[in-house]
Short mmCIF file of C-alpha atoms in Angstrom, two decimals:
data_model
loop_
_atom_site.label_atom_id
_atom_site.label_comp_id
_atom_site.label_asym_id
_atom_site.label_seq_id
_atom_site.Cartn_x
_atom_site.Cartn_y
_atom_site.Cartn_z
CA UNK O 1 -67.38 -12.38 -20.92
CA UNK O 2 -64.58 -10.03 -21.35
CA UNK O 3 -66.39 -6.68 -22.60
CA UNK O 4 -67.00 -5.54 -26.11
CA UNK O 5 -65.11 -7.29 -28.86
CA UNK O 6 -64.32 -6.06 -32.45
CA UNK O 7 -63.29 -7.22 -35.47
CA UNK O 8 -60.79 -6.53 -37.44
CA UNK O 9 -58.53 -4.51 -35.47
CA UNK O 10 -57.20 -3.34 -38.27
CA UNK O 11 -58.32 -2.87 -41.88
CA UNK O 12 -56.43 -1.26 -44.76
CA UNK O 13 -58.22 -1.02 -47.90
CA UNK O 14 -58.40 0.18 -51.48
CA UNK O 15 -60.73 3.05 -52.25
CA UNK O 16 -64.41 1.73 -53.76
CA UNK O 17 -64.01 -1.44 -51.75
CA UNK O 18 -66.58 -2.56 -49.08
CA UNK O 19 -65.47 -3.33 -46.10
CA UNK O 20 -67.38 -5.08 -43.01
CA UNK O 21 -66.75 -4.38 -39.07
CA UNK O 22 -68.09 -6.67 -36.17
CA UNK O 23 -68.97 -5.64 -32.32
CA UNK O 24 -69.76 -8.33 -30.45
CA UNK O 25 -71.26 -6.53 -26.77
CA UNK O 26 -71.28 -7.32 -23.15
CA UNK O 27 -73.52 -10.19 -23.10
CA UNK O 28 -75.73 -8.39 -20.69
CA UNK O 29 -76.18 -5.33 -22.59
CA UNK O 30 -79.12 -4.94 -24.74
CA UNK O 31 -78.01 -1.23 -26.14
CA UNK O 32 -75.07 -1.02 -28.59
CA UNK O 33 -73.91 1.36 -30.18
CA UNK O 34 -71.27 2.79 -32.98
CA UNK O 35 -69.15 5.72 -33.33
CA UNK O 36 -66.74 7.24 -35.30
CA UNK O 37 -63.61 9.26 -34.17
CA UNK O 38 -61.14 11.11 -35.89
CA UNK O 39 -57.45 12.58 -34.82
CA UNK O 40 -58.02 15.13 -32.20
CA UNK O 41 -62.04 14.87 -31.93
CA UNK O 42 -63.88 13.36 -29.72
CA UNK O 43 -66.17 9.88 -30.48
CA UNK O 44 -68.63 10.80 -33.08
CA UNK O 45 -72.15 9.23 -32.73
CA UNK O 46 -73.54 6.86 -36.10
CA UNK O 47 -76.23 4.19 -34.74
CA UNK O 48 -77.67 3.06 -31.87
CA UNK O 49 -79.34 -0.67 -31.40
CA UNK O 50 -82.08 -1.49 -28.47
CA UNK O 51 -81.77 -5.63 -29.16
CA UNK O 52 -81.74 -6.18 -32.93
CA UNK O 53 -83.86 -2.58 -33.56
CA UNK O 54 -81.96 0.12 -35.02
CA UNK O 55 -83.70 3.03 -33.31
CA UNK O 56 -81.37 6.39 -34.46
CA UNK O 57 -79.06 7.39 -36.81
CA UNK O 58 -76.86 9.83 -37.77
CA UNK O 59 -76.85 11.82 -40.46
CA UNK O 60 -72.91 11.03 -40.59
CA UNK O 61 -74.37 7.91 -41.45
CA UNK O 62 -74.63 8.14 -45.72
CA UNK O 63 -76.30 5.31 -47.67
CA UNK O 64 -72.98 3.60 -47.87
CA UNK O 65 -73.10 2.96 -44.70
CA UNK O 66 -75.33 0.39 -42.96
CA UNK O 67 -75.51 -1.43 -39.88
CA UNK O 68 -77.33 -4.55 -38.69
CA UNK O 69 -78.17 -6.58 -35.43
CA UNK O 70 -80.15 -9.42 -36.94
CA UNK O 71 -80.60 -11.41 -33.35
CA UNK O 72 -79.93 -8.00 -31.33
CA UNK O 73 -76.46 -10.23 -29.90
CA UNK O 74 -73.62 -9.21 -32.28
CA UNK O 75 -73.92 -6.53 -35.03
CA UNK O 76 -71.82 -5.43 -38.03
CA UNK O 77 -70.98 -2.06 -39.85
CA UNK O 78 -70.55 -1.97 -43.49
CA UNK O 79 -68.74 0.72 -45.79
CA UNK O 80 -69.71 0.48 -49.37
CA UNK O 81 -67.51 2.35 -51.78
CA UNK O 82 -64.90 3.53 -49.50
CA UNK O 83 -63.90 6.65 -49.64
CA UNK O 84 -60.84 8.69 -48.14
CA UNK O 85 -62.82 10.02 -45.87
CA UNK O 86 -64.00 7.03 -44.19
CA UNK O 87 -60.59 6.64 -42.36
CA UNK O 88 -60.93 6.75 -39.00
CA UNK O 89 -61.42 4.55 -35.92
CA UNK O 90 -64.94 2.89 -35.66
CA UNK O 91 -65.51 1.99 -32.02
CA UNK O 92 -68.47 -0.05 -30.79
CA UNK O 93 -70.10 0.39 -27.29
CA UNK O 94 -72.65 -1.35 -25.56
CA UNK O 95 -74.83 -0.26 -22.27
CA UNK O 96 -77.10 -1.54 -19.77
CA UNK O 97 -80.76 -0.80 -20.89
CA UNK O 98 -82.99 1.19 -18.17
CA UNK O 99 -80.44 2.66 -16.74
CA UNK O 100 -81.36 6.03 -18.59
CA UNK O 101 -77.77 6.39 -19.48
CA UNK O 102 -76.67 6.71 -15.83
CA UNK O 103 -73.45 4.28 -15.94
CA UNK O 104 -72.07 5.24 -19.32
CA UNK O 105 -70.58 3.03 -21.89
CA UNK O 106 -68.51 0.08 -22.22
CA UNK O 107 -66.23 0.25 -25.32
CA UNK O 108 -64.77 -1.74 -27.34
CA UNK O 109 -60.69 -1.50 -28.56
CA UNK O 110 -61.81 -0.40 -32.07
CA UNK O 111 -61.42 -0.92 -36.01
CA UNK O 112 -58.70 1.82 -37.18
CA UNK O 113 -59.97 1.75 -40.99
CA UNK O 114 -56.96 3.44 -43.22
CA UNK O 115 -58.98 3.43 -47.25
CA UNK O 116 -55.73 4.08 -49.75
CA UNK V 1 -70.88 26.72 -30.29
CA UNK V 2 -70.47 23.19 -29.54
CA UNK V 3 -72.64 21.32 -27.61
CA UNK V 4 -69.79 19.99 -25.16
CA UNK V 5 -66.63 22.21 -25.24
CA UNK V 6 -62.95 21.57 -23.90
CA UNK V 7 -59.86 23.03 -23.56
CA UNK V 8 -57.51 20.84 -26.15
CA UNK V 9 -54.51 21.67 -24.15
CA UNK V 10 -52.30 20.46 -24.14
CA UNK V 11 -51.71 20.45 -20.41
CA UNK V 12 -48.00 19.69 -19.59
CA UNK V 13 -47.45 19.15 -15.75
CA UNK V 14 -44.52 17.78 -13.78
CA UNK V 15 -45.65 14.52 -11.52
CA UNK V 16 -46.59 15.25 -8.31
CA UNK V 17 -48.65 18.55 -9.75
CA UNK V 18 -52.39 19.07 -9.60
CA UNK V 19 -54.22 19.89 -12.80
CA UNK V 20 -57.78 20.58 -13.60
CA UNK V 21 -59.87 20.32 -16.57
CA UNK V 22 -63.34 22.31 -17.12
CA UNK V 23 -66.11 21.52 -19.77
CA UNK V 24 -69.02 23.41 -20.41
CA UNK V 25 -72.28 22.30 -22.64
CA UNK V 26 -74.95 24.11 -23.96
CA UNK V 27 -78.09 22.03 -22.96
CA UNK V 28 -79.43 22.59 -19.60
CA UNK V 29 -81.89 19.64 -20.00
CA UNK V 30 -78.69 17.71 -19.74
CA UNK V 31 -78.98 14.76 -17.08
CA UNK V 32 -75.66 12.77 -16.67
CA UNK V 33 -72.52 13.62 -17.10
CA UNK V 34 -68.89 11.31 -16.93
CA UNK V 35 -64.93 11.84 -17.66
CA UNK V 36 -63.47 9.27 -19.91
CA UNK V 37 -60.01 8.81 -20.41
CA UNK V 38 -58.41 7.53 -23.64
CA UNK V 39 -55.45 6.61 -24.15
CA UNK V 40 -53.00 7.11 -27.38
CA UNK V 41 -54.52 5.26 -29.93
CA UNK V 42 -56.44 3.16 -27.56
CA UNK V 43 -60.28 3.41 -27.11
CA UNK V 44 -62.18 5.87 -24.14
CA UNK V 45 -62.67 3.91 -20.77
CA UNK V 46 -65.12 5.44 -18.28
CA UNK V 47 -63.09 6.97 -15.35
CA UNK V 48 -65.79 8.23 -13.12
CA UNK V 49 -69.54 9.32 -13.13
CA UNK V 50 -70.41 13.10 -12.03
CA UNK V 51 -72.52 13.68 -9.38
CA UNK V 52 -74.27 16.79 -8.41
CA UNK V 53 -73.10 16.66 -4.85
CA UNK V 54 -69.38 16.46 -6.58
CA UNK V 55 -67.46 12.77 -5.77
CA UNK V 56 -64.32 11.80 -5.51
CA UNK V 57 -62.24 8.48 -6.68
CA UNK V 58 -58.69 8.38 -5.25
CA UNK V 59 -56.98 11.06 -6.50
CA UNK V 60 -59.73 12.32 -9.02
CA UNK V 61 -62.64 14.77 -7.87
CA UNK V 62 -65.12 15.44 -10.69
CA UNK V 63 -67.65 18.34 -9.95
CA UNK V 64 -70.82 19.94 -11.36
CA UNK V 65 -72.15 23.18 -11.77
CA UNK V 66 -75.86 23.25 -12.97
CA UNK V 67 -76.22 26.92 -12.68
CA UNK V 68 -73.38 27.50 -15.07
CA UNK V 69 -73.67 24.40 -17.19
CA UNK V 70 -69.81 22.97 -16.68
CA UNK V 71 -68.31 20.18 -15.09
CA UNK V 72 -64.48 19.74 -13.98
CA UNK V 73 -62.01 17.59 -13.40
CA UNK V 74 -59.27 17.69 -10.51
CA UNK V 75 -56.07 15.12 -10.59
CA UNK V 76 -53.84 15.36 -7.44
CA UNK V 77 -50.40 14.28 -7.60
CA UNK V 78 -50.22 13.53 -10.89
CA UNK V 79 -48.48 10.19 -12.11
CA UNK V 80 -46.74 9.07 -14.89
CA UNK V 81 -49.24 7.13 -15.92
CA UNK V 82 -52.21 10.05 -15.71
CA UNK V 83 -51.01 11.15 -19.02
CA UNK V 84 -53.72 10.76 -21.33
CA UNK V 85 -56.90 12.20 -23.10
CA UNK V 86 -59.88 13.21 -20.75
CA UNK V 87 -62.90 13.28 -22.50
CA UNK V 88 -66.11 15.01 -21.19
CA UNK V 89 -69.09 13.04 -21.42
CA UNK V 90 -73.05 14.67 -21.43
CA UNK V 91 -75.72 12.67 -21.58
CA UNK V 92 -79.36 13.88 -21.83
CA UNK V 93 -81.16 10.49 -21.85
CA UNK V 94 -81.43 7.32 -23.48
CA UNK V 95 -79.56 7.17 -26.98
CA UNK V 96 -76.84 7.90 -29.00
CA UNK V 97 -77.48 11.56 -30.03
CA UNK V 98 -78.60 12.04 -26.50
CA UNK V 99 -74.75 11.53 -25.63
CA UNK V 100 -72.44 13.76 -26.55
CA UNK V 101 -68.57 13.54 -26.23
CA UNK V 102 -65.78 16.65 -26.21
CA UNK V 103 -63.13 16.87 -28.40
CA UNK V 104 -61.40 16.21 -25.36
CA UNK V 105 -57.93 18.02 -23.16
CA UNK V 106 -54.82 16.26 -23.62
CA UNK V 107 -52.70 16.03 -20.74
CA UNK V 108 -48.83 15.17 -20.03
CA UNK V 109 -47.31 14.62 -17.08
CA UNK V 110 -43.57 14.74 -17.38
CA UNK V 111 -40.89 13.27 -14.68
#
């Protein structure tokens, strides 16, 4: 296992496309999570997974936005109707569970999302 | 006011220098607290945990005050290679909007 992977790296789309992002965790890790971050701010927080339940979410996170971790292993992000706005970098992280956010997060290298 | 709160900087230092960063956040129920560094278009890697009795890594001593709610960063002999983002991590339990990140302090060391 060699931390968190994502998928695409990159994405460049059209506005009003969909687009889909994967995170695939540290094995181990049973708490993933995804953020947002723009130029200049720090990581913004949009979901949070314990195993496959989604148990917060932001309200960054509109009804085009959705996120799933069907067999709490892997989970995806999915834009509907992209807008401008939605560039940014979407970064995945995962944790250890019961560690009451002691040993902080693992990341993963990210999905830079440019919408055109 | 922000909930976590840093100096942007940039801080531009020649190698060899020491440089510290502060961050201050507003909860007091707050329980954990980290530096992360990030890289230019890379994503944030934990650099070290903070500890109430302060700790040190090498080169890096990270620090907390309780009393006045801010934690700091010191880098001795700055490299080359320290140049980077430092992000200031708080964490006030389990979940995502239980952890909050800084804008963080860009930092440049120069030969």
């Amino acid at each position: 296992d060699t931390g968190v992977s994502q998928d695409p790296r990159h994405k460049i789309t059209k506005r009003g496309q969909n687009v889909t992002f994967r995170c695939d965790p540290i094995s181990e890790h049973n708490r993933l999570y995804w953020y947002r971050q723009t130029l200049g701010q720090g990581p913004e927080f949009l979901t949070y997974f314990q195993n496959e339940a989604q148990l917060e979410k932001s309200r960054l996170l509109s009804d085009r936005f959705s996120a799933e971790r069907p067999k709490g292993s892997f989970s995806t992000l999915e834009i509907q109707r992209t807008e401008q706005g939605d560039s940014a970098m979407y970064l995945c992280a995962s944790s250890l569970a019961g560690d009451r956010g002691l040993y902080g997060y693992t990341f993963g290298s990210g999905t830079r999302l440019t919408v055109v | 006011r922000k909930e976590v709160e840093q100096d942007p900087g940039p801080f531009n230092v020649p190698e060899g220098a020491t440089v510290a960063f502060n961050c201050t956040y507003s909860n007091s129920a707050s329980q954990s607290f980290f530096w992360y560094r990030q890289d230019c278009r890379k994503e944030p890697k934990l650099l070290m945990s903070v500890y109430s009795s302060g700790n040190e890594d090498g080169r890096f001593t990270a620090q907390l005050n309780r009393a006045s709610q801010y934690i700091s960063l010191l880098i001795r002999d700055s490299k080359l290679s320290d140049s980077a983002t430092y992000l200031c991590v708080v964490n006030m339990g389990t979940g995502g909007f239980k952890t909050i990140f800084g804008a963080g302090t860009r930092l440049f060391v120069k030969a």
